[in-house]
PDB file of C-alpha atoms and ligand atoms in Angstrom:
ATOM      1  CA  UNK A  23     114.967  82.583  47.486  1.00  0.00           C
ATOM      2  CA  UNK A  24     113.226  82.771  50.366  1.00  0.00           C
ATOM      3  CA  UNK A  25     110.097  81.664  52.294  1.00  0.00           C
ATOM      4  CA  UNK A  26     109.048  85.064  52.891  1.00  0.00           C
ATOM      5  CA  UNK A  27     105.491  86.556  52.931  1.00  0.00           C
ATOM      6  CA  UNK A  28     105.104  89.094  49.614  1.00  0.00           C
ATOM      7  CA  UNK A  29     101.915  92.029  48.641  1.00  0.00           C
ATOM      8  CA  UNK A  30     102.394  91.575  45.300  1.00  0.00           C
ATOM      9  CA  UNK A  31      99.002  91.821  44.422  1.00  0.00           C
ATOM     10  CA  UNK A  32      95.779  91.100  45.678  1.00  0.00           C
ATOM     11  CA  UNK A  33      95.702  87.462  45.468  1.00  0.00           C
ATOM     12  CA  UNK A  34      97.955  86.870  47.588  1.00  0.00           C
ATOM     13  CA  UNK A  35      96.503  86.619  50.568  1.00  0.00           C
ATOM     14  CA  UNK A  36      92.912  84.822  51.282  1.00  0.00           C
ATOM     15  CA  UNK A  37      90.257  85.552  52.853  1.00  0.00           C
ATOM     16  CA  UNK A  38      91.321  84.832  56.424  1.00  0.00           C
ATOM     17  CA  UNK A  39      94.031  86.847  56.172  1.00  0.00           C
ATOM     18  CA  UNK A  40      92.294  89.518  55.284  1.00  0.00           C
ATOM     19  CA  UNK A  41      89.568  89.140  57.757  1.00  0.00           C
ATOM     20  CA  UNK A  42      92.207  89.058  60.110  1.00  0.00           C
ATOM     21  CA  UNK A  43      94.055  92.292  58.752  1.00  0.00           C
ATOM     22  CA  UNK A  44      91.040  93.708  59.256  1.00  0.00           C
ATOM     23  CA  UNK A  45      90.311  93.636  62.926  1.00  0.00           C
ATOM     24  CA  UNK A  46      94.412  94.167  63.201  1.00  0.00           C
ATOM     25  CA  UNK A  47      93.979  97.884  61.710  1.00  0.00           C
ATOM     26  CA  UNK A  48      91.591  98.239  63.441  1.00  0.00           C
ATOM     27  CA  UNK A  49      92.838  97.436  67.012  1.00  0.00           C
ATOM     28  CA  UNK A  50      95.743  99.674  65.933  1.00  0.00           C
ATOM     29  CA  UNK A  51      93.673 102.544  64.666  1.00  0.00           C
ATOM     30  CA  UNK A  52      92.007 102.282  68.068  1.00  0.00           C
ATOM     31  CA  UNK A  53      95.179 102.560  69.756  1.00  0.00           C
ATOM     32  CA  UNK A  54      97.099 105.189  67.262  1.00  0.00           C
ATOM     33  CA  UNK A  55      93.371 107.537  68.313  1.00  0.00           C
ATOM     34  CA  UNK A  56      93.929 107.478  71.807  1.00  0.00           C
ATOM     35  CA  UNK A  57      98.025 108.434  71.027  1.00  0.00           C
ATOM     36  CA  UNK A  58      99.363 104.568  72.792  1.00  0.00           C
ATOM     37  CA  UNK A  59     102.414 104.016  72.014  1.00  0.00           C
ATOM     38  CA  UNK A  60     102.489 101.017  70.157  1.00  0.00           C
ATOM     39  CA  UNK A  61     106.054 100.183  68.816  1.00  0.00           C
ATOM     40  CA  UNK A  62     106.551  95.877  67.277  1.00  0.00           C
ATOM     41  CA  UNK A  63     109.139  96.807  64.638  1.00  0.00           C
ATOM     42  CA  UNK A  64     111.622  98.686  66.967  1.00  0.00           C
ATOM     43  CA  UNK A  65     115.447  98.813  65.238  1.00  0.00           C
ATOM     44  CA  UNK A  66     113.337  97.209  62.360  1.00  0.00           C
ATOM     45  CA  UNK A  67     113.631  99.144  58.746  1.00  0.00           C
ATOM     46  CA  UNK A  68     111.680  99.109  55.989  1.00  0.00           C
ATOM     47  CA  UNK A  69     112.701 100.231  52.623  1.00  0.00           C
ATOM     48  CA  UNK A  70     110.801 102.018  50.096  1.00  0.00           C
ATOM     49  CA  UNK A  71     111.296 102.302  46.508  1.00  0.00           C
ATOM     50  CA  UNK A  72     110.215 104.514  44.106  1.00  0.00           C
ATOM     51  CA  UNK A  73     109.933 104.654  39.936  1.00  0.00           C
ATOM     52  CA  UNK A  74     107.069 106.803  39.718  1.00  0.00           C
ATOM     53  CA  UNK A  75     105.781 110.283  42.518  1.00  0.00           C
ATOM     54  CA  UNK A  76     103.231 109.353  45.225  1.00  0.00           C
ATOM     55  CA  UNK A  77     101.983 111.346  48.091  1.00  0.00           C
ATOM     56  CA  UNK A  78     100.001 109.000  50.254  1.00  0.00           C
ATOM     57  CA  UNK A  79     101.623 106.148  49.349  1.00  0.00           C
ATOM     58  CA  UNK A  80     105.306 107.425  50.740  1.00  0.00           C
ATOM     59  CA  UNK A  81     103.166 109.058  53.779  1.00  0.00           C
ATOM     60  CA  UNK A  82     101.728 106.648  54.691  1.00  0.00           C
ATOM     61  CA  UNK A  83     103.869 104.036  54.973  1.00  0.00           C
ATOM     62  CA  UNK A  84     107.279 106.411  56.314  1.00  0.00           C
ATOM     63  CA  UNK A  85     104.732 107.992  59.084  1.00  0.00           C
ATOM     64  CA  UNK A  86     102.980 104.142  59.850  1.00  0.00           C
ATOM     65  CA  UNK A  87     106.292 102.582  60.051  1.00  0.00           C
ATOM     66  CA  UNK A  88     107.728 105.797  62.336  1.00  0.00           C
ATOM     67  CA  UNK A  89     104.312 105.004  64.464  1.00  0.00           C
ATOM     68  CA  UNK A  90     104.964 100.848  64.667  1.00  0.00           C
ATOM     69  CA  UNK A  91     108.606 101.852  66.378  1.00  0.00           C
ATOM     70  CA  UNK A  92     110.821 101.813  62.536  1.00  0.00           C
ATOM     71  CA  UNK A  93     112.256 103.083  60.364  1.00  0.00           C
ATOM     72  CA  UNK A  94     111.425 103.953  56.555  1.00  0.00           C
ATOM     73  CA  UNK A  95     114.482 105.089  53.960  1.00  0.00           C
ATOM     74  CA  UNK A  96     113.618 106.747  50.464  1.00  0.00           C
ATOM     75  CA  UNK A  97     115.069 105.548  47.105  1.00  0.00           C
ATOM     76  CA  UNK A  98     114.217 106.844  44.179  1.00  0.00           C
ATOM     77  CA  UNK A  99     115.162 105.690  40.968  1.00  0.00           C
ATOM     78  CA  UNK A 100     116.695 109.632  40.525  1.00  0.00           C
ATOM     79  CA  UNK A 101     119.276 109.114  43.639  1.00  0.00           C
ATOM     80  CA  UNK A 102     120.237 105.990  43.598  1.00  0.00           C
ATOM     81  CA  UNK A 103     121.997 103.044  41.280  1.00  0.00           C
ATOM     82  CA  UNK A 104     118.942 101.944  39.840  1.00  0.00           C
ATOM     83  CA  UNK A 105     118.768 104.394  37.528  1.00  0.00           C
ATOM     84  CA  UNK A 106     121.830 103.968  36.215  1.00  0.00           C
ATOM     85  CA  UNK A 107     120.880 100.732  34.667  1.00  0.00           C
ATOM     86  CA  UNK A 108     122.259  98.055  38.429  1.00  0.00           C
ATOM     87  CA  UNK A 109     120.382  95.251  37.676  1.00  0.00           C
ATOM     88  CA  UNK A 110     116.912  94.877  40.262  1.00  0.00           C
ATOM     89  CA  UNK A 111     118.368  91.421  41.307  1.00  0.00           C
ATOM     90  CA  UNK A 112     121.903  92.822  42.318  1.00  0.00           C
ATOM     91  CA  UNK A 113     119.777  95.616  44.123  1.00  0.00           C
ATOM     92  CA  UNK A 114     117.061  93.523  45.874  1.00  0.00           C
ATOM     93  CA  UNK A 115     120.022  90.945  47.194  1.00  0.00           C
ATOM     94  CA  UNK A 116     121.962  94.362  48.486  1.00  0.00           C
ATOM     95  CA  UNK A 117     118.710  96.342  49.429  1.00  0.00           C
ATOM     96  CA  UNK A 118     117.039  93.518  51.614  1.00  0.00           C
ATOM     97  CA  UNK A 119     120.495  92.612  53.463  1.00  0.00           C
ATOM     98  CA  UNK A 120     120.188  95.917  54.905  1.00  0.00           C
ATOM     99  CA  UNK A 121     116.282  96.520  55.952  1.00  0.00           C
ATOM    100  CA  UNK A 122     113.852  94.272  57.076  1.00  0.00           C
ATOM    101  CA  UNK A 123     110.987  95.026  54.713  1.00  0.00           C
ATOM    102  CA  UNK A 124     110.746  96.295  51.732  1.00  0.00           C
ATOM    103  CA  UNK A 125     108.377  98.475  49.304  1.00  0.00           C
ATOM    104  CA  UNK A 126     108.016  99.113  45.742  1.00  0.00           C
ATOM    105  CA  UNK A 127     106.367 101.809  43.415  1.00  0.00           C
ATOM    106  CA  UNK A 128     107.612 101.121  40.148  1.00  0.00           C
ATOM    107  CA  UNK A 129     106.156 100.233  36.297  1.00  0.00           C
ATOM    108  CA  UNK A 130     105.433  96.638  35.051  1.00  0.00           C
ATOM    109  CA  UNK A 131     105.185  94.165  37.707  1.00  0.00           C
ATOM    110  CA  UNK A 132     107.273  92.395  36.416  1.00  0.00           C
ATOM    111  CA  UNK A 133     110.124  94.422  38.050  1.00  0.00           C
ATOM    112  CA  UNK A 134     107.924  93.993  40.560  1.00  0.00           C
ATOM    113  CA  UNK A 135     108.366  89.573  40.600  1.00  0.00           C
ATOM    114  CA  UNK A 136     112.264  89.740  39.859  1.00  0.00           C
ATOM    115  CA  UNK A 137     112.889  91.985  42.580  1.00  0.00           C
ATOM    116  CA  UNK A 138     110.833  90.066  45.371  1.00  0.00           C
ATOM    117  CA  UNK A 139     112.476  86.799  44.099  1.00  0.00           C
ATOM    118  CA  UNK A 140     115.888  87.908  45.184  1.00  0.00           C
ATOM    119  CA  UNK A 141     114.871  89.703  48.389  1.00  0.00           C
ATOM    120  CA  UNK A 142     115.997  87.788  51.274  1.00  0.00           C
ATOM    121  CA  UNK A 143     112.608  89.767  52.971  1.00  0.00           C
ATOM    122  CA  UNK A 144     108.748  90.693  52.182  1.00  0.00           C
ATOM    123  CA  UNK A 145     107.995  92.753  48.883  1.00  0.00           C
ATOM    124  CA  UNK A 146     104.735  95.221  49.181  1.00  0.00           C
ATOM    125  CA  UNK A 147     103.676  96.134  45.650  1.00  0.00           C
ATOM    126  CA  UNK A 148     103.229 100.037  46.104  1.00  0.00           C
ATOM    127  CA  UNK A 149     101.980 100.316  42.854  1.00  0.00           C
ATOM    128  CA  UNK A 150     103.102  99.134  39.491  1.00  0.00           C
ATOM    129  CA  UNK A 151     101.059  99.185  36.164  1.00  0.00           C
ATOM    130  CA  UNK A 152      99.335  96.669  36.641  1.00  0.00           C
ATOM    131  CA  UNK A 153      98.289  96.749  40.216  1.00  0.00           C
ATOM    132  CA  UNK A 154      97.652  98.682  43.467  1.00  0.00           C
ATOM    133  CA  UNK A 155      96.673  96.427  46.067  1.00  0.00           C
ATOM    134  CA  UNK A 156      97.420  98.447  49.198  1.00  0.00           C
ATOM    135  CA  UNK A 157      94.784 101.030  47.691  1.00  0.00           C
ATOM    136  CA  UNK A 158      92.128  98.288  48.124  1.00  0.00           C
ATOM    137  CA  UNK A 159      92.854  96.441  51.006  1.00  0.00           C
ATOM    138  CA  UNK A 160      92.018 100.629  52.683  1.00  0.00           C
ATOM    139  CA  UNK A 161      88.714 100.811  50.135  1.00  0.00           C
ATOM    140  CA  UNK A 162      87.505  97.912  51.539  1.00  0.00           C
ATOM    141  CA  UNK A 163      88.609  98.610  55.332  1.00  0.00           C
ATOM    142  CA  UNK A 164      86.952 101.640  54.554  1.00  0.00           C
ATOM    143  CA  UNK A 165      83.209  99.973  52.782  1.00  0.00           C
ATOM    144  CA  UNK A 166      82.967  98.037  55.363  1.00  0.00           C
ATOM    145  CA  UNK A 167      83.927 100.654  58.447  1.00  0.00           C
ATOM    146  CA  UNK A 168      80.755 102.530  56.513  1.00  0.00           C
ATOM    147  CA  UNK A 169      77.990 100.415  55.562  1.00  0.00           C
ATOM    148  CA  UNK A 170      79.590  96.312  57.049  1.00  0.00           C
ATOM    149  CA  UNK A 171      80.556  93.234  54.813  1.00  0.00           C
ATOM    150  CA  UNK A 172      80.520  93.816  51.516  1.00  0.00           C
ATOM    151  CA  UNK A 173      79.825  89.861  50.698  1.00  0.00           C
ATOM    152  CA  UNK A 174      77.422  90.929  47.728  1.00  0.00           C
ATOM    153  CA  UNK A 175      77.392  94.230  47.126  1.00  0.00           C
ATOM    154  CA  UNK A 176      77.974  95.561  43.667  1.00  0.00           C
ATOM    155  CA  UNK A 177      80.499  98.084  43.042  1.00  0.00           C
ATOM    156  CA  UNK A 178      80.734 100.243  39.363  1.00  0.00           C
ATOM    157  CA  UNK A 179      84.344 101.480  38.186  1.00  0.00           C
ATOM    158  CA  UNK A 180      84.191 104.294  35.908  1.00  0.00           C
ATOM    159  CA  UNK A 181      86.800 104.960  33.814  1.00  0.00           C
ATOM    160  CA  UNK A 182      89.820 103.573  32.350  1.00  0.00           C
ATOM    161  CA  UNK A 183      91.069  99.960  32.718  1.00  0.00           C
ATOM    162  CA  UNK A 184      94.316 100.182  35.004  1.00  0.00           C
ATOM    163  CA  UNK A 185      95.739  98.890  38.661  1.00  0.00           C
ATOM    164  CA  UNK A 186      93.366 100.101  40.012  1.00  0.00           C
ATOM    165  CA  UNK A 187      90.242  98.308  38.800  1.00  0.00           C
ATOM    166  CA  UNK A 188      92.155  95.553  38.312  1.00  0.00           C
ATOM    167  CA  UNK A 189      92.850  95.235  41.540  1.00  0.00           C
ATOM    168  CA  UNK A 190      88.898  95.370  42.753  1.00  0.00           C
ATOM    169  CA  UNK A 191      88.605  93.113  40.040  1.00  0.00           C
ATOM    170  CA  UNK A 192      90.713  90.586  42.142  1.00  0.00           C
ATOM    171  CA  UNK A 193      89.266  91.441  45.235  1.00  0.00           C
ATOM    172  CA  UNK A 194      86.032  90.679  43.880  1.00  0.00           C
ATOM    173  CA  UNK A 195      87.115  87.223  43.678  1.00  0.00           C
ATOM    174  CA  UNK A 196      88.486  87.074  47.591  1.00  0.00           C
ATOM    175  CA  UNK A 197      85.445  89.058  48.668  1.00  0.00           C
ATOM    176  CA  UNK A 198      82.517  87.770  46.990  1.00  0.00           C
ATOM    177  CA  UNK A 199      81.757  90.483  44.881  1.00  0.00           C
ATOM    178  CA  UNK A 200      80.861  92.207  42.119  1.00  0.00           C
ATOM    179  CA  UNK A 201      82.461  94.635  39.889  1.00  0.00           C
ATOM    180  CA  UNK A 202      80.238  96.367  37.820  1.00  0.00           C
ATOM    181  CA  UNK A 203      83.501  98.130  34.762  1.00  0.00           C
ATOM    182  CA  UNK A 204      82.441 100.467  31.912  1.00  0.00           C
ATOM    183  CA  UNK A 205      84.987 101.913  30.016  1.00  0.00           C
ATOM    184  CA  UNK A 206      85.516 103.731  26.726  1.00  0.00           C
ATOM    185  CA  UNK A 207      85.782 101.346  23.588  1.00  0.00           C
ATOM    186  CA  UNK A 208      89.260 100.709  23.747  1.00  0.00           C
ATOM    187  CA  UNK A 209      89.960 100.289  27.080  1.00  0.00           C
ATOM    188  CA  UNK A 210      87.874  97.503  28.536  1.00  0.00           C
ATOM    189  CA  UNK A 211      89.184  94.464  31.243  1.00  0.00           C
ATOM    190  CA  UNK A 212      91.778  92.620  30.062  1.00  0.00           C
ATOM    191  CA  UNK A 213      92.064  89.161  32.405  1.00  0.00           C
ATOM    192  CA  UNK A 214      94.575  87.903  31.951  1.00  0.00           C
ATOM    193  CA  UNK A 215      96.914  90.737  32.403  1.00  0.00           C
ATOM    194  CA  UNK A 216      93.612  91.889  35.064  1.00  0.00           C
ATOM    195  CA  UNK A 217      94.941  88.616  36.615  1.00  0.00           C
ATOM    196  CA  UNK A 218      91.448  87.700  37.482  1.00  0.00           C
ATOM    197  CA  UNK A 219      90.496  84.370  35.883  1.00  0.00           C
ATOM    198  CA  UNK A 220      86.681  84.097  37.136  1.00  0.00           C
ATOM    199  CA  UNK A 221      84.914  86.551  35.101  1.00  0.00           C
ATOM    200  CA  UNK A 222      81.319  85.201  37.660  1.00  0.00           C
ATOM    201  CA  UNK A 223      82.096  88.229  39.606  1.00  0.00           C
ATOM    202  CA  UNK A 224      82.394  91.067  36.739  1.00  0.00           C
ATOM    203  CA  UNK A 225      80.455  92.355  33.879  1.00  0.00           C
ATOM    204  CA  UNK A 226      81.203  95.117  31.651  1.00  0.00           C
ATOM    205  CA  UNK A 227      78.574  98.011  30.986  1.00  0.00           C
ATOM    206  CA  UNK A 228      78.705  99.695  27.326  1.00  0.00           C
ATOM    207  CA  UNK A 229      76.547 102.259  29.002  1.00  0.00           C
ATOM    208  CA  UNK A 230      78.059 104.605  32.328  1.00  0.00           C
ATOM    209  CA  UNK A 231      74.595 105.052  33.618  1.00  0.00           C
ATOM    210  CA  UNK A 232      73.841 101.399  33.273  1.00  0.00           C
ATOM    211  CA  UNK A 233      77.211 100.062  35.820  1.00  0.00           C
ATOM    212  CA  UNK A 234      76.076 102.231  38.473  1.00  0.00           C
ATOM    213  CA  UNK A 235      72.400 101.944  38.366  1.00  0.00           C
ATOM    214  CA  UNK A 236      71.596 100.035  41.950  1.00  0.00           C
ATOM    215  CA  UNK A 237      75.665 100.521  42.445  1.00  0.00           C
ATOM    216  CA  UNK A 238      76.253 100.513  46.643  1.00  0.00           C
ATOM    217  CA  UNK A 239      80.095 101.852  45.792  1.00  0.00           C
ATOM    218  CA  UNK A 240      80.876 103.641  42.958  1.00  0.00           C
ATOM    219  CA  UNK A 241      84.016 104.984  41.982  1.00  0.00           C
ATOM    220  CA  UNK A 242      86.697 106.214  39.497  1.00  0.00           C
ATOM    221  CA  UNK A 243      90.117 106.679  38.819  1.00  0.00           C
ATOM    222  CA  UNK A 244      92.636 109.467  36.938  1.00  0.00           C
ATOM    223  CA  UNK A 245      91.671 109.103  33.279  1.00  0.00           C
ATOM    224  CA  UNK A 246      95.963 108.714  31.727  1.00  0.00           C
ATOM    225  CA  UNK A 247      97.396 107.123  34.661  1.00  0.00           C
ATOM    226  CA  UNK A 248     101.605 107.676  35.644  1.00  0.00           C
ATOM    227  CA  UNK A 249     103.763 106.225  32.893  1.00  0.00           C
ATOM    228  CA  UNK A 250     100.589 106.331  30.451  1.00  0.00           C
ATOM    229  CA  UNK A 251     100.947 110.827  29.681  1.00  0.00           C
ATOM    230  CA  UNK A 252     102.282 110.295  25.900  1.00  0.00           C
ATOM    231  CA  UNK A 253      98.167 109.004  25.499  1.00  0.00           C
ATOM    232  CA  UNK A 254      97.372 112.011  27.755  1.00  0.00           C
ATOM    233  CA  UNK A 255      95.175 114.007  24.932  1.00  0.00           C
ATOM    234  CA  UNK A 256      93.541 111.474  23.568  1.00  0.00           C
ATOM    235  CA  UNK A 257      92.344 109.997  25.965  1.00  0.00           C
ATOM    236  CA  UNK A 258      90.348 113.099  26.966  1.00  0.00           C
ATOM    237  CA  UNK A 259      88.893 113.145  24.520  1.00  0.00           C
ATOM    238  CA  UNK A 260      87.608 109.033  24.298  1.00  0.00           C
ATOM    239  CA  UNK A 261      87.285 109.312  28.039  1.00  0.00           C
ATOM    240  CA  UNK A 262      84.460 112.324  27.745  1.00  0.00           C
ATOM    241  CA  UNK A 263      81.191 110.287  28.902  1.00  0.00           C
ATOM    242  CA  UNK A 264      82.621 108.431  31.701  1.00  0.00           C
ATOM    243  CA  UNK A 265      82.785 111.267  34.260  1.00  0.00           C
ATOM    244  CA  UNK A 266      81.645 110.112  37.783  1.00  0.00           C
ATOM    245  CA  UNK A 267      78.358 112.696  38.120  1.00  0.00           C
ATOM    246  CA  UNK A 268      75.549 113.584  40.444  1.00  0.00           C
ATOM    247  CA  UNK A 269      73.117 111.818  37.868  1.00  0.00           C
ATOM    248  CA  UNK A 270      75.383 108.853  38.414  1.00  0.00           C
ATOM    249  CA  UNK A 271      74.418 108.940  41.591  1.00  0.00           C
ATOM    250  CA  UNK A 272      71.019 109.588  41.636  1.00  0.00           C
ATOM    251  CA  UNK A 273      71.049 106.893  39.337  1.00  0.00           C
ATOM    252  CA  UNK A 274      73.211 104.708  42.286  1.00  0.00           C
ATOM    253  CA  UNK A 275      71.621 103.190  45.211  1.00  0.00           C
ATOM    254  CA  UNK A 276      70.945 106.131  48.403  1.00  0.00           C
ATOM    255  CA  UNK A 277      73.269 105.125  49.799  1.00  0.00           C
ATOM    256  CA  UNK A 278      75.647 104.603  47.541  1.00  0.00           C
ATOM    257  CA  UNK A 279      79.141 105.909  48.573  1.00  0.00           C
ATOM    258  CA  UNK A 280      81.768 107.006  46.181  1.00  0.00           C
ATOM    259  CA  UNK A 281      85.511 106.416  46.806  1.00  0.00           C
ATOM    260  CA  UNK A 282      88.688 107.608  44.087  1.00  0.00           C
ATOM    261  CA  UNK A 283      92.259 106.832  45.787  1.00  0.00           C
ATOM    262  CA  UNK A 284      93.417 111.019  44.864  1.00  0.00           C
ATOM    263  CA  UNK A 285      94.985 112.195  43.069  1.00  0.00           C
ATOM    264  CA  UNK A 286      91.970 113.460  41.271  1.00  0.00           C
ATOM    265  CA  UNK A 287      91.092 115.661  38.102  1.00  0.00           C
ATOM    266  CA  UNK A 288      87.634 117.645  38.981  1.00  0.00           C
ATOM    267  CA  UNK A 289      85.832 118.061  35.854  1.00  0.00           C
ATOM    268  CA  UNK A 290      87.347 115.304  34.517  1.00  0.00           C
ATOM    269  CA  UNK A 291      86.875 111.590  35.698  1.00  0.00           C
ATOM    270  CA  UNK A 292      84.852 113.017  38.608  1.00  0.00           C
ATOM    271  CA  UNK A 293      82.464 116.070  39.214  1.00  0.00           C
ATOM    272  CA  UNK A 294      83.384 118.180  41.628  1.00  0.00           C
ATOM    273  CA  UNK A 295      80.041 118.267  43.524  1.00  0.00           C
ATOM    274  CA  UNK A 296      80.601 114.306  43.718  1.00  0.00           C
ATOM    275  CA  UNK A 297      83.817 114.069  45.293  1.00  0.00           C
ATOM    276  CA  UNK A 298      83.233 116.767  47.000  1.00  0.00           C
ATOM    277  CA  UNK A 299      79.588 115.340  47.710  1.00  0.00           C
ATOM    278  CA  UNK A 300      77.466 114.268  50.747  1.00  0.00           C
ATOM    279  CA  UNK A 301      78.395 109.900  49.216  1.00  0.00           C
ATOM    280  CA  UNK A 302      82.275 111.047  48.826  1.00  0.00           C
ATOM    281  CA  UNK A 303      84.790 109.274  51.893  1.00  0.00           C
ATOM    282  CA  UNK A 304      87.643 110.156  50.209  1.00  0.00           C
ATOM    283  CA  UNK A 305      89.718 111.442  52.902  1.00  0.00           C
ATOM    284  CA  UNK A 306      88.525 109.021  55.114  1.00  0.00           C
ATOM    285  CA  UNK A 307      89.668 106.483  52.213  1.00  0.00           C
ATOM    286  CA  UNK A 308      92.455 107.726  51.824  1.00  0.00           C
ATOM    287  CA  UNK A 309      93.737 108.239  55.872  1.00  0.00           C
ATOM    288  CA  UNK A 310      92.873 104.398  56.279  1.00  0.00           C
ATOM    289  CA  UNK A 311      95.521 103.527  53.650  1.00  0.00           C
ATOM    290  CA  UNK A 312      97.866 104.523  57.229  1.00  0.00           C
ATOM    291  CA  UNK A 313      96.113 102.280  60.193  1.00  0.00           C
ATOM    292  CA  UNK A 314      96.179  98.694  56.737  1.00  0.00           C
ATOM    293  CA  UNK A 315      99.592  99.562  56.067  1.00  0.00           C
ATOM    294  CA  UNK A 316     100.417  99.194  59.138  1.00  0.00           C
ATOM    295  CA  UNK A 317      98.527  95.903  59.702  1.00  0.00           C
ATOM    296  CA  UNK A 318      99.929  94.946  56.344  1.00  0.00           C
ATOM    297  CA  UNK A 319     103.367  95.687  57.688  1.00  0.00           C
ATOM    298  CA  UNK A 320     103.007  93.985  60.863  1.00  0.00           C
ATOM    299  CA  UNK A 321     101.930  90.766  59.641  1.00  0.00           C
ATOM    300  CA  UNK A 322     104.185  90.188  56.806  1.00  0.00           C
ATOM    301  CA  UNK A 323     107.659  91.485  59.293  1.00  0.00           C
ATOM    302  CA  UNK A 324     106.061  89.672  62.905  1.00  0.00           C
ATOM    303  CA  UNK A 325     103.229  87.454  60.882  1.00  0.00           C
ATOM    304  CA  UNK A 326      99.698  87.202  62.526  1.00  0.00           C
ATOM    305  CA  UNK A 327      99.781  88.615  66.499  1.00  0.00           C
ATOM    306  CA  UNK A 328      97.635  87.958  69.315  1.00  0.00           C
ATOM    307  CA  UNK A 329      95.569  91.079  70.933  1.00  0.00           C
TER     308      UNK A 329
HETATM  309  N1   CP B  37      96.658 106.697  45.682  1.00  0.00           N
HETATM  310  C1   CP B  37      97.737 106.793  45.719  1.00  0.00           C
HETATM  311  O1   CP B  37      98.572 106.525  45.958  1.00  0.00           O
HETATM  312  O2   CP B  37      98.621 108.310  46.124  1.00  0.00           O
HETATM  313  P1   CP B  37      99.923 108.580  45.904  1.00  0.00           P
HETATM  314  O3   CP B  37      99.967 108.217  44.612  1.00  0.00           O
HETATM  315  O4   CP B  37      99.919 110.107  45.844  1.00  0.00           O
HETATM  316  O5   CP B  37     101.018 107.502  46.351  1.00  0.00           O
HETATM  317  N1  NVA B  38      95.911 105.275  38.441  1.00  0.00           N
HETATM  318  C1  NVA B  38      97.102 106.300  38.433  1.00  0.00           C
HETATM  319  C2  NVA B  38      97.134 105.495  40.548  1.00  0.00           C
HETATM  320  C3  NVA B  38      97.631 106.907  40.481  1.00  0.00           C
HETATM  321  C4  NVA B  38      98.025 106.326  42.366  1.00  0.00           C
HETATM  322  C5  NVA B  38      98.199 105.972  38.661  1.00  0.00           C
HETATM  323  O1  NVA B  38      98.580 104.838  38.217  1.00  0.00           O
HETATM  324  O2  NVA B  38      99.107 106.605  37.981  1.00  0.00           O
END
């Protein structure tokens, strides 16, 4: 409908735009830490639609929009007409006439795409079954803050080939790093579902210890993502050998970082002494959701800014 930019998957922005966004994030974060008011989105409204639970995504978008001088409105399927079968196309028409930008957390990517096709304003993916681009935006910013450029580095993904994993794979093709993936048999990456058309940037390993060897960043996520709860018991059995533990971190590079998008299950996908240990940057990673998304909101609503 409209020519506005959306952020539906990681490949929707190019390397130059990510470089800009990270510069902008640093600037916005510095100002925020100095308690300096910055209100470029005064009188602008973000609508957030949640079809799944959230703590970090809701909080970072809502607080971020307020800190940029705008307002954020929360809608959930449970208490809006979306939960009673109003077509997503109709909802997009209406919601985008009353707001300046929309964030959606939903099930199939296709629902998000249908909304975006009928929206007059930018739409952001706040997590779908297939992708979680805002998470990897924050994760790569966090890596760069701690260790510098991620180009040519190795990221080890241990566990489920889920939305977060798919997004790491897309990001590898943009930033030029390698992803070593290890999943249990039957849970392997599906390149087409991941939206990855260049397999030069990832390699699959049957043994998770081989995947983490020498890695610069080790990362994982829940064994059962939202929407897949019926498979929980089976997954608990299938993923037992894919817990990121201290042995895996010892096999990684000495300066390796550990990341997890959270919420985490200690004793399942990650051992407590790893997520609470010296390699872990999970709290900085979570905080950076706020700062990176503020830069993203500013970019999608106002375009590039000069600082
Ligand atoms: N990582 C993340 O997206 O967290 P929430 O599910 O709490 O939003
Ligand atoms: N893969 C997880 C991420 C939660 C932030 C899920 O989709 O439930």
